[in-house]
Amino acid sequence: MSQLRTRTLPRRLHLDRLTLIVMIVFLVLALVTGWAAFSLARTFFRSWSITNLGGVPVGPNTTNPAGLSATNVPLNQPLQENGPAPEPWDGKSRVTVLVMGLDYRDWEAGETPRTDTMMLLTLDPLTRTAGILSIPRDMWVNIPGFDYGKINTAYFLGETYKLPGGGPGLAVETVRQFLGVPINYYAQIDFYAFERFIDEIGGIKLRVQEPITLYPTGNRPKVHLEPGVYSVGGDLALAYARNRYTEGGDFDRARRQQEVILAIRDRILQYDQIPKLIAKAPVLYNELSAGIRTNMTLQEAIQLAWLAVQIPAENIKRGVIGPNAVEMATSPDGLDILIPIPDQIRLIRDEIFSTNGAVGPAAVAQDPKVLMEAENARIVVQNGTSVAGLAGRTAEFLRSKGFNIVQETNADNLYGQTTIFLYSPKPYTLNYLITVMQLQNPRIYNRYDPNAEADLAIALGNDWAQSNILP
């Protein structure tokens, strides 16, 4: 490496070094969010890693196992061959990267890891805008090929069943279907690389909003911070991002992750940093590349890096799928889970991924029928009365109003009052159904079941049989 520092380099190689370090900066900006997933236990931590690591995360004294240098990395080959094939990027359209953090406790136990943090980073070269969207690990979603489960198990299932693209492949597809956005790449990094980079840029400034106790990894003592502005090194930056024991839990943690990202960005864009980083580029590349993995090529990473540093801070949108967009629930096997509220998820997604604000159906439609149709809820109509054929007639009536009726059948018993059973959250469908049927005081029971064949079931009661709504 000393030869790389001192020898005279041609102009083109100097430029490659510059783009190389900016690439590293971009990757760290993209990947640092995952370190908030680390355990608060002092002897455990959660780190960024990648498919088929073949060992534990890179330590501070570990050299680059592949022997890669700033001059021998192929520009047009994926930096990580094992994983999902990247979606081609033309360099002009919006590009999105899925950032994943793995649970290191799973690694220590010799088990296939789950993701503990997921984030989407998106950049639009035409509008010079970017966005960061945090996804809670306990989100209850459909995992392609495996029915419903926590979103953090997608990586585990992809690895366990050796699916094409492995854990990253299934995780990318799960997030893509959940949010309805294309994903070009995935990326991961280990926490030693994170701490090393923060220290190399002289630390970052954090604006602490509330009292918080930080637990650095290893045997380092805990640190308590009161509200204020602090300059911290890599160890405390990591501890700040990983802390989850505040009032807002994982939602607060997601906010702090994004604060750390922007703090890194602010630091590296200071006038005195780029020359220093350029001088250190060869050494930093060899030290950090072993801890940074992605399926993008070096050439694509360089393009994204240059784009990232040109986006002004006011053009970076931040979003967290927070408590207003989910319902707290318990899975069939007793786990705490978050049930997504589809319309609220769309609003958050569209705010991050569109140039002019939300564009999803909830944002552009005031018509409750349009909102209902966007949910496409599956409805079962049950006859809970002694009136023959009431379920069939009601089903036809509701279909004429745009509802997705999947079955008509008899109820388990007679109902004096029409009763609605909710198996998944479909708020617009529920509201529109009550309005169309002019139900005054329907009984509504939340019976969440991700394996149910319908989203709602309506048991018709005598109140409905006696109404004059049906044609």
Short mmCIF file of C-alpha atoms in Angstrom, two decimals:
data_model
loop_
_atom_site.label_atom_id
_atom_site.label_comp_id
_atom_site.label_asym_id
_atom_site.label_seq_id
_atom_site.Cartn_x
_atom_site.Cartn_y
_atom_site.Cartn_z
CA MET A 1 0.00 0.00 0.00
CA SER A 2 2.93 2.38 0.52
CA GLN A 3 3.67 2.13 -3.20
CA LEU A 4 0.12 3.13 -3.95
CA ARG A 5 0.57 6.17 -1.72
CA THR A 6 3.84 7.47 -3.21
CA ARG A 7 4.14 6.54 -6.85
CA THR A 8 3.16 8.96 -9.58
CA LEU A 9 -0.23 8.03 -10.98
CA PRO A 10 -1.73 8.92 -14.32
CA ARG A 11 -4.58 11.46 -14.27
CA ARG A 12 -7.23 8.80 -15.00
CA LEU A 13 -6.16 6.71 -12.00
CA HIS A 14 -6.26 9.79 -9.76
CA LEU A 15 -9.84 10.32 -10.84
CA ASP A 16 -10.64 6.67 -10.18
CA ARG A 17 -9.28 7.02 -6.67
CA LEU A 18 -11.48 10.04 -6.08
CA THR A 19 -14.57 8.27 -7.33
CA LEU A 20 -13.57 5.21 -5.35
CA ILE A 21 -13.57 7.00 -2.02
CA VAL A 22 -16.83 8.75 -2.85
CA MET A 23 -18.22 5.32 -3.62
CA ILE A 24 -17.21 4.17 -0.15
CA VAL A 25 -18.84 7.23 1.34
CA PHE A 26 -22.04 6.49 -0.54
CA LEU A 27 -22.07 2.89 0.61
CA VAL A 28 -21.51 3.87 4.22
CA LEU A 29 -24.30 6.43 3.95
CA ALA A 30 -26.48 3.70 2.54
CA LEU A 31 -25.53 1.01 4.97
CA VAL A 32 -24.94 2.68 8.32
CA THR A 33 -28.62 2.46 9.09
CA GLY A 34 -28.35 -1.24 9.80
CA TRP A 35 -26.13 -0.83 12.80
CA ALA A 36 -29.05 0.33 14.86
CA ALA A 37 -30.04 -3.33 14.92
CA PHE A 38 -27.29 -4.29 17.34
CA SER A 39 -28.16 -5.77 20.73
CA LEU A 40 -27.82 -3.58 23.78
CA ALA A 41 -26.17 -6.43 25.64
CA ARG A 42 -22.53 -5.51 26.02
CA THR A 43 -21.20 -8.87 25.00
CA PHE A 44 -23.40 -9.16 21.93
CA PHE A 45 -23.79 -7.04 18.85
CA ARG A 46 -25.60 -7.16 15.57
CA SER A 47 -23.62 -6.47 12.47
CA TRP A 48 -23.92 -5.86 8.79
CA SER A 49 -23.02 -8.87 6.74
CA ILE A 50 -23.86 -10.50 3.45
CA THR A 51 -24.89 -13.77 1.89
CA ASN A 52 -22.34 -16.57 2.29
CA LEU A 53 -19.93 -14.59 4.44
CA GLY A 54 -18.11 -17.77 5.35
CA GLY A 55 -17.25 -16.58 8.84
CA VAL A 56 -17.75 -13.85 11.38
CA PRO A 57 -17.88 -10.15 10.48
CA VAL A 58 -14.59 -8.46 9.69
CA GLY A 59 -12.62 -7.34 12.75
CA PRO A 60 -10.43 -4.29 13.06
CA ASN A 61 -7.24 -6.24 12.29
CA THR A 62 -8.62 -8.28 9.42
CA THR A 63 -7.10 -7.74 6.00
CA ASN A 64 -8.97 -7.86 2.76
CA PRO A 65 -9.37 -11.64 2.16
CA ALA A 66 -9.82 -11.22 -1.56
CA GLY A 67 -6.70 -9.10 -1.97
CA LEU A 68 -8.68 -6.39 -3.74
CA SER A 69 -7.03 -3.03 -4.26
CA ALA A 70 -8.08 0.21 -5.82
CA THR A 71 -6.55 -0.88 -9.10
CA ASN A 72 -7.73 -4.46 -9.57
CA VAL A 73 -11.45 -4.38 -8.86
CA PRO A 74 -13.33 -5.24 -12.09
CA LEU A 75 -15.66 -2.37 -12.94
CA ASN A 76 -18.36 -4.40 -14.65
CA GLN A 77 -18.65 -7.33 -12.26
CA PRO A 78 -20.87 -7.50 -9.17
CA LEU A 79 -18.95 -6.78 -5.98
CA GLN A 80 -20.82 -9.73 -4.46
CA GLU A 81 -21.58 -12.57 -6.85
CA ASN A 82 -23.79 -14.59 -4.49
CA GLY A 83 -27.21 -13.02 -4.17
CA PRO A 84 -30.05 -11.72 -6.32
CA ALA A 85 -29.16 -10.55 -9.82
CA PRO A 86 -29.29 -6.76 -9.84
CA GLU A 87 -31.91 -4.96 -11.87
CA PRO A 88 -30.09 -3.10 -14.66
CA TRP A 89 -29.78 0.63 -14.03
CA ASP A 90 -29.42 3.02 -16.95
CA GLY A 91 -27.84 5.75 -14.87
CA LYS A 92 -30.69 8.14 -15.56
CA SER A 93 -33.82 6.70 -13.95
CA ARG A 94 -34.59 6.40 -10.24
CA VAL A 95 -32.49 3.77 -8.47
CA THR A 96 -33.34 2.03 -5.19
CA VAL A 97 -31.13 0.05 -2.82
CA LEU A 98 -32.40 -2.31 -0.09
CA VAL A 99 -30.22 -2.05 3.01
CA MET A 100 -30.25 -5.01 5.39
CA GLY A 101 -28.72 -5.61 8.79
CA LEU A 102 -28.34 -9.16 10.06
CA ASP A 103 -28.79 -10.37 13.63
CA TYR A 104 -25.30 -11.26 14.83
CA ARG A 105 -26.70 -13.29 17.73
CA ASP A 106 -27.96 -15.76 15.13
CA TRP A 107 -24.44 -15.98 13.72
CA GLU A 108 -22.96 -16.64 17.17
CA ALA A 109 -25.51 -19.37 17.82
CA GLY A 110 -24.57 -21.01 14.51
CA GLU A 111 -28.03 -20.31 13.09
CA THR A 112 -29.09 -18.81 9.80
CA PRO A 113 -29.53 -15.08 10.47
CA ARG A 114 -32.62 -12.94 10.12
CA THR A 115 -32.59 -9.30 9.15
CA ASP A 116 -32.98 -6.95 12.05
CA THR A 117 -33.06 -3.73 10.05
CA MET A 118 -34.38 -2.97 6.58
CA MET A 119 -34.25 0.34 4.78
CA LEU A 120 -34.83 1.52 1.26
CA LEU A 121 -32.59 4.24 -0.15
CA THR A 122 -33.70 5.85 -3.37
CA LEU A 123 -32.06 8.44 -5.63
CA ASP A 124 -33.53 10.24 -8.64
CA PRO A 125 -30.83 11.69 -10.92
CA LEU A 126 -33.28 13.79 -12.93
CA THR A 127 -34.75 15.72 -10.02
CA ARG A 128 -31.65 15.46 -7.80
CA THR A 129 -33.72 14.09 -4.93
CA ALA A 130 -33.23 11.18 -2.56
CA GLY A 131 -35.24 9.34 0.06
CA ILE A 132 -34.74 7.07 3.06
CA LEU A 133 -37.56 4.77 4.17
CA SER A 134 -37.27 2.63 7.32
CA ILE A 135 -39.20 -0.67 7.50
CA PRO A 136 -39.93 -2.18 10.94
CA ARG A 137 -38.58 -5.69 11.36
CA ASP A 138 -41.85 -6.93 12.93
CA MET A 139 -44.02 -5.94 9.95
CA TRP A 140 -46.41 -8.80 9.14
CA VAL A 141 -46.32 -9.31 5.37
CA ASN A 142 -46.75 -11.94 2.71
CA ILE A 143 -43.43 -13.63 2.04
CA PRO A 144 -43.55 -15.05 -1.50
CA GLY A 145 -43.85 -18.83 -1.32
CA PHE A 146 -44.17 -18.90 2.47
CA ASP A 147 -47.46 -17.15 3.28
CA TYR A 148 -47.47 -14.48 5.98
CA GLY A 149 -44.66 -13.86 8.45
CA LYS A 150 -42.46 -11.18 9.95
CA ILE A 151 -40.58 -9.34 7.25
CA ASN A 152 -37.29 -10.06 9.04
CA THR A 153 -37.67 -13.79 8.33
CA ALA A 154 -37.55 -13.41 4.54
CA TYR A 155 -33.74 -13.45 4.52
CA PHE A 156 -33.71 -16.49 6.84
CA LEU A 157 -36.12 -18.44 4.63
CA GLY A 158 -34.22 -17.63 1.44
CA GLU A 159 -31.00 -18.87 2.98
CA THR A 160 -32.50 -21.93 4.68
CA TYR A 161 -34.24 -23.22 1.56
CA LYS A 162 -31.40 -22.13 -0.76
CA LEU A 163 -33.70 -20.21 -3.06
CA PRO A 164 -32.35 -18.44 -6.15
CA GLY A 165 -30.66 -15.30 -4.93
CA GLY A 166 -30.55 -16.70 -1.38
CA GLY A 167 -31.63 -14.60 1.57
CA PRO A 168 -31.10 -11.25 -0.16
CA GLY A 169 -33.15 -12.43 -3.14
CA LEU A 170 -36.21 -13.34 -1.09
CA ALA A 171 -35.84 -10.25 1.09
CA VAL A 172 -35.72 -8.00 -1.97
CA GLU A 173 -38.78 -9.67 -3.49
CA THR A 174 -40.70 -9.49 -0.21
CA VAL A 175 -40.05 -5.77 0.20
CA ARG A 176 -40.80 -5.15 -3.48
CA GLN A 177 -44.21 -6.79 -3.21
CA PHE A 178 -44.96 -5.17 0.13
CA LEU A 179 -44.24 -1.61 -0.96
CA GLY A 180 -44.86 -1.95 -4.68
CA VAL A 181 -41.60 -0.33 -5.77
CA PRO A 182 -38.78 -1.75 -7.94
CA ILE A 183 -35.51 -2.49 -6.15
CA ASN A 184 -32.27 -2.42 -8.11
CA TYR A 185 -29.68 -3.48 -5.56
CA TYR A 186 -29.06 -4.67 -2.02
CA ALA A 187 -26.16 -3.80 0.26
CA GLN A 188 -24.70 -4.65 3.67
CA ILE A 189 -21.72 -3.67 5.83
CA ASP A 190 -20.18 -4.85 9.08
CA PHE A 191 -19.99 -2.65 12.15
CA TYR A 192 -16.19 -2.51 12.36
CA ALA A 193 -16.14 -0.83 8.96
CA PHE A 194 -18.72 1.63 10.25
CA GLU A 195 -16.78 2.57 13.36
CA ARG A 196 -13.53 2.80 11.40
CA PHE A 197 -15.03 5.15 8.84
CA ILE A 198 -16.59 7.44 11.46
CA ASP A 199 -13.25 7.69 13.22
CA GLU A 200 -11.42 8.40 9.96
CA ILE A 201 -13.63 11.41 9.22
CA GLY A 202 -13.06 12.79 12.70
CA GLY A 203 -16.40 11.81 14.19
CA ILE A 204 -19.85 13.23 13.59
CA LYS A 205 -22.18 15.65 15.37
CA LEU A 206 -25.41 14.33 16.84
CA ARG A 207 -28.31 16.43 18.05
CA VAL A 208 -29.74 14.41 20.94
CA GLN A 209 -33.46 15.09 21.39
CA GLU A 210 -34.06 13.27 24.67
CA PRO A 211 -32.00 11.73 27.50
CA ILE A 212 -30.45 8.48 26.30
CA THR A 213 -27.97 5.94 27.65
CA LEU A 214 -25.54 4.49 25.12
CA TYR A 215 -23.94 1.07 25.44
CA PRO A 216 -20.85 0.79 23.20
CA THR A 217 -19.86 -2.70 22.13
CA GLY A 218 -17.13 -4.61 23.91
CA ASN A 219 -16.11 -3.71 27.44
CA ARG A 220 -16.41 0.05 26.99
CA PRO A 221 -18.42 1.86 29.67
CA LYS A 222 -21.93 3.15 29.09
CA VAL A 223 -22.42 6.84 28.38
CA HIS A 224 -25.46 8.91 29.35
CA LEU A 225 -26.35 11.91 27.17
CA GLU A 226 -28.75 14.70 28.00
CA PRO A 227 -30.43 16.68 25.17
CA GLY A 228 -27.90 18.73 23.24
CA VAL A 229 -25.33 18.60 20.43
CA TYR A 230 -22.40 16.19 20.78
CA SER A 231 -19.36 15.28 18.72
CA VAL A 232 -18.96 11.50 18.86
CA GLY A 233 -16.68 8.85 17.41
CA GLY A 234 -17.62 5.61 15.73
CA ASP A 235 -18.31 3.69 18.93
CA LEU A 236 -20.87 6.15 20.29
CA ALA A 237 -22.38 6.78 16.86
CA LEU A 238 -23.00 3.06 16.58
CA ALA A 239 -24.39 2.87 20.11
CA TYR A 240 -26.68 5.83 19.42
CA ALA A 241 -28.04 4.22 16.27
CA ARG A 242 -28.55 0.80 17.80
CA ASN A 243 -30.31 1.90 21.02
CA ARG A 244 -33.93 0.76 21.09
CA TYR A 245 -34.86 1.32 24.71
CA THR A 246 -36.52 4.70 24.38
CA GLU A 247 -40.20 5.50 24.57
CA GLY A 248 -40.76 5.00 20.85
CA GLY A 249 -38.80 1.73 20.67
CA ASP A 250 -37.97 0.66 17.12
CA PHE A 251 -39.68 3.72 15.67
CA ASP A 252 -37.31 6.03 17.59
CA ARG A 253 -34.40 3.87 16.55
CA ALA A 254 -35.30 4.28 12.88
CA ARG A 255 -35.29 8.04 13.33
CA ARG A 256 -31.85 7.94 14.95
CA GLN A 257 -30.50 5.78 12.14
CA GLN A 258 -31.46 8.42 9.65
CA GLU A 259 -29.94 11.15 11.82
CA VAL A 260 -26.63 9.29 11.75
CA ILE A 261 -26.77 8.98 7.96
CA LEU A 262 -27.27 12.71 7.50
CA ALA A 263 -24.61 13.49 10.12
CA ILE A 264 -22.09 11.43 8.14
CA ARG A 265 -23.12 13.21 4.97
CA ASP A 266 -22.67 16.62 6.59
CA ARG A 267 -19.24 15.67 7.88
CA ILE A 268 -17.78 14.29 4.66
CA LEU A 269 -19.02 17.27 2.66
CA GLN A 270 -17.13 19.74 4.84
CA TYR A 271 -14.43 21.50 2.86
CA ASP A 272 -11.52 19.82 4.67
CA GLN A 273 -12.69 16.22 4.42
CA ILE A 274 -12.61 15.28 0.73
CA PRO A 275 -8.85 15.98 0.29
CA LYS A 276 -8.09 13.92 3.40
CA LEU A 277 -10.25 11.05 2.25
CA ILE A 278 -8.73 11.10 -1.22
CA ALA A 279 -5.27 10.80 0.33
CA LYS A 280 -6.44 7.85 2.43
CA ALA A 281 -8.48 6.23 -0.34
CA PRO A 282 -6.24 3.20 -1.09
CA VAL A 283 -5.83 2.25 2.58
CA LEU A 284 -9.48 2.87 3.41
CA TYR A 285 -10.61 0.88 0.41
CA ASN A 286 -8.60 -2.17 1.40
CA GLU A 287 -9.74 -1.92 5.02
CA LEU A 288 -13.41 -1.25 4.35
CA SER A 289 -14.10 -3.23 1.21
CA ALA A 290 -13.97 -6.51 3.14
CA GLY A 291 -16.82 -5.22 5.29
CA ILE A 292 -18.98 -3.79 2.51
CA ARG A 293 -20.96 -6.13 0.24
CA THR A 294 -23.38 -5.36 -2.54
CA ASN A 295 -24.51 -6.80 -5.87
CA MET A 296 -23.86 -3.57 -7.74
CA THR A 297 -20.75 -3.29 -9.86
CA LEU A 298 -17.98 -0.87 -9.03
CA GLN A 299 -18.92 1.23 -12.03
CA GLU A 300 -22.54 1.46 -10.86
CA ALA A 301 -21.42 2.25 -7.32
CA ILE A 302 -19.25 5.08 -8.62
CA GLN A 303 -22.18 6.50 -10.60
CA LEU A 304 -24.39 6.38 -7.53
CA ALA A 305 -21.69 7.90 -5.35
CA TRP A 306 -21.26 10.91 -7.58
CA LEU A 307 -25.02 11.34 -7.72
CA ALA A 308 -25.40 11.05 -3.94
CA VAL A 309 -22.93 13.80 -3.08
CA GLN A 310 -24.60 16.20 -5.52
CA ILE A 311 -28.01 16.01 -3.84
CA PRO A 312 -28.61 18.93 -1.45
CA ALA A 313 -29.73 18.14 2.08
CA GLU A 314 -33.11 19.79 1.59
CA ASN A 315 -33.83 17.34 -1.25
CA ILE A 316 -33.40 14.25 0.95
CA LYS A 317 -36.74 12.97 2.22
CA ARG A 318 -36.98 10.80 5.30
CA GLY A 319 -39.78 8.41 6.18
CA VAL A 320 -40.46 5.84 8.88
CA ILE A 321 -43.31 3.35 8.82
CA GLY A 322 -44.38 4.37 12.29
CA PRO A 323 -47.16 3.69 14.80
CA ASN A 324 -49.77 5.58 12.77
CA ALA A 325 -49.28 3.21 9.84
CA VAL A 326 -49.56 -0.09 11.71
CA GLU A 327 -51.70 -1.93 14.21
CA MET A 328 -50.15 -3.78 17.13
CA ALA A 329 -51.16 -7.44 17.16
CA THR A 330 -50.09 -10.95 18.08
CA SER A 331 -49.29 -13.65 15.53
CA PRO A 332 -50.91 -17.10 15.70
CA ASP A 333 -47.75 -18.40 17.39
CA GLY A 334 -47.71 -15.64 20.01
CA LEU A 335 -45.20 -13.15 18.53
CA ASP A 336 -45.63 -9.40 18.73
CA ILE A 337 -46.24 -8.17 15.19
CA LEU A 338 -47.19 -5.01 13.32
CA ILE A 339 -50.11 -5.21 10.92
CA PRO A 340 -49.70 -2.70 8.08
CA ILE A 341 -52.48 -0.23 7.36
CA PRO A 342 -52.23 -0.28 3.55
CA ASP A 343 -53.43 3.25 2.89
CA GLN A 344 -51.06 4.79 5.42
CA ILE A 345 -48.18 2.73 4.04
CA ARG A 346 -48.93 4.02 0.54
CA LEU A 347 -48.95 7.61 1.75
CA ILE A 348 -45.52 7.23 3.35
CA ARG A 349 -44.13 5.36 0.35
CA ASP A 350 -45.39 7.91 -2.14
CA GLU A 351 -44.03 10.79 -0.12
CA ILE A 352 -40.55 9.27 -0.33
CA PHE A 353 -40.66 7.88 -3.87
CA SER A 354 -42.43 10.65 -5.76
CA THR A 355 -41.17 14.07 -6.72
CA ASN A 356 -44.38 15.97 -6.03
CA GLY A 357 -45.67 14.17 -2.94
CA ALA A 358 -48.01 11.23 -2.55
CA VAL A 359 -49.45 9.74 -5.70
CA GLY A 360 -51.07 6.54 -4.43
CA PRO A 361 -54.85 6.03 -4.58
CA ALA A 362 -55.34 7.28 -1.05
CA ALA A 363 -53.62 10.53 -1.86
CA VAL A 364 -55.40 11.38 -5.08
CA ALA A 365 -58.86 9.99 -4.39
CA GLN A 366 -61.56 11.41 -2.18
CA ASP A 367 -64.12 8.94 -3.52
CA PRO A 368 -64.55 6.21 -0.87
CA LYS A 369 -65.34 3.70 -3.61
CA VAL A 370 -61.96 4.27 -5.23
CA LEU A 371 -60.26 3.79 -1.87
CA MET A 372 -62.23 0.60 -1.28
CA GLU A 373 -61.35 -0.81 -4.69
CA ALA A 374 -57.67 -0.05 -4.11
CA GLU A 375 -57.69 -2.35 -1.08
CA ASN A 376 -59.28 -5.17 -3.14
CA ALA A 377 -60.44 -6.90 0.04
CA ARG A 378 -61.81 -10.43 -0.23
CA ILE A 379 -65.29 -10.62 1.31
CA VAL A 380 -67.40 -13.60 2.36
CA VAL A 381 -71.16 -13.03 2.70
CA GLN A 382 -72.89 -15.29 5.22
CA ASN A 383 -76.64 -15.70 5.72
CA GLY A 384 -77.35 -15.45 9.42
CA THR A 385 -81.12 -15.30 8.99
CA SER A 386 -83.96 -17.66 8.07
CA VAL A 387 -84.56 -15.82 4.80
CA ALA A 388 -83.60 -18.20 1.98
CA GLY A 389 -81.24 -16.85 -0.65
CA LEU A 390 -80.36 -13.68 1.28
CA ALA A 391 -76.60 -14.26 1.03
CA GLY A 392 -76.75 -14.72 -2.76
CA ARG A 393 -78.90 -11.63 -3.33
CA THR A 394 -76.71 -9.55 -1.03
CA ALA A 395 -73.55 -10.78 -2.75
CA GLU A 396 -74.86 -9.70 -6.16
CA PHE A 397 -75.86 -6.33 -4.73
CA LEU A 398 -72.39 -5.77 -3.27
CA ARG A 399 -70.66 -6.86 -6.47
CA SER A 400 -72.67 -4.24 -8.34
CA LYS A 401 -71.15 -1.69 -5.95
CA GLY A 402 -67.61 -2.83 -6.73
CA PHE A 403 -66.92 -5.14 -3.78
CA ASN A 404 -64.82 -8.28 -4.28
CA ILE A 405 -67.16 -11.03 -3.05
CA VAL A 406 -65.38 -14.38 -3.05
CA GLN A 407 -68.01 -16.60 -1.39
CA GLU A 408 -71.66 -16.79 -0.29
CA THR A 409 -72.59 -19.26 2.44
CA ASN A 410 -74.66 -19.80 5.55
CA ALA A 411 -73.52 -18.41 8.90
CA ASP A 412 -72.75 -20.63 11.87
CA ASN A 413 -75.95 -19.49 13.61
CA LEU A 414 -78.73 -16.90 13.46
CA TYR A 415 -77.85 -13.26 13.98
CA GLY A 416 -80.23 -10.59 15.14
CA GLN A 417 -77.77 -7.88 14.15
CA THR A 418 -75.43 -7.85 11.17
CA THR A 419 -71.90 -8.70 12.29
CA ILE A 420 -68.60 -8.11 10.50
CA PHE A 421 -65.46 -10.16 11.19
CA LEU A 422 -62.12 -8.61 10.24
CA TYR A 423 -59.30 -11.02 9.38
CA SER A 424 -56.93 -8.32 8.08
CA PRO A 425 -56.97 -4.51 8.28
CA LYS A 426 -59.08 -3.11 5.43
CA PRO A 427 -60.34 0.22 6.80
CA TYR A 428 -61.68 1.71 3.56
CA THR A 429 -63.52 -1.47 2.62
CA LEU A 430 -65.07 -1.66 6.07
CA ASN A 431 -66.23 1.96 6.03
CA TYR A 432 -67.62 1.77 2.51
CA LEU A 433 -69.39 -1.51 3.26
CA ILE A 434 -71.15 0.03 6.26
CA THR A 435 -72.12 3.06 4.18
CA VAL A 436 -73.49 1.10 1.21
CA MET A 437 -75.49 -1.27 3.39
CA GLN A 438 -76.62 1.63 5.61
CA LEU A 439 -75.82 -0.36 8.72
CA GLN A 440 -76.60 1.67 11.82
CA ASN A 441 -74.77 -0.19 14.57
CA PRO A 442 -73.02 -3.23 13.11
CA ARG A 443 -71.04 -5.46 15.40
CA ILE A 444 -67.40 -5.55 14.37
CA TYR A 445 -64.95 -8.17 15.63
CA ASN A 446 -61.21 -8.12 14.95
CA ARG A 447 -60.16 -11.73 14.41
CA TYR A 448 -56.82 -11.26 12.73
CA ASP A 449 -55.74 -14.36 10.83
CA PRO A 450 -53.17 -14.08 8.01
CA ASN A 451 -54.13 -17.57 6.82
CA ALA A 452 -57.82 -16.79 6.41
CA GLU A 453 -59.26 -17.18 2.92
CA ALA A 454 -60.95 -13.77 3.17
CA ASP A 455 -60.16 -10.36 4.58
CA LEU A 456 -63.69 -9.74 5.85
CA ALA A 457 -66.74 -11.86 6.55
CA ILE A 458 -70.17 -10.32 7.01
CA ALA A 459 -72.84 -12.35 8.78
CA LEU A 460 -76.20 -10.93 7.71
CA GLY A 461 -78.63 -10.38 10.57
CA ASN A 462 -82.36 -9.80 10.88
CA ASP A 463 -81.76 -6.04 10.75
CA TRP A 464 -80.48 -6.44 7.19
CA ALA A 465 -83.27 -8.86 6.22
CA GLN A 466 -85.82 -6.28 7.31
CA SER A 467 -84.20 -3.36 5.48
CA ASN A 468 -85.29 -2.16 2.08
CA ILE A 469 -81.81 -1.71 0.62
CA LEU A 470 -81.80 -4.70 -1.72
CA PRO A 471 -83.38 -4.08 -5.14
#
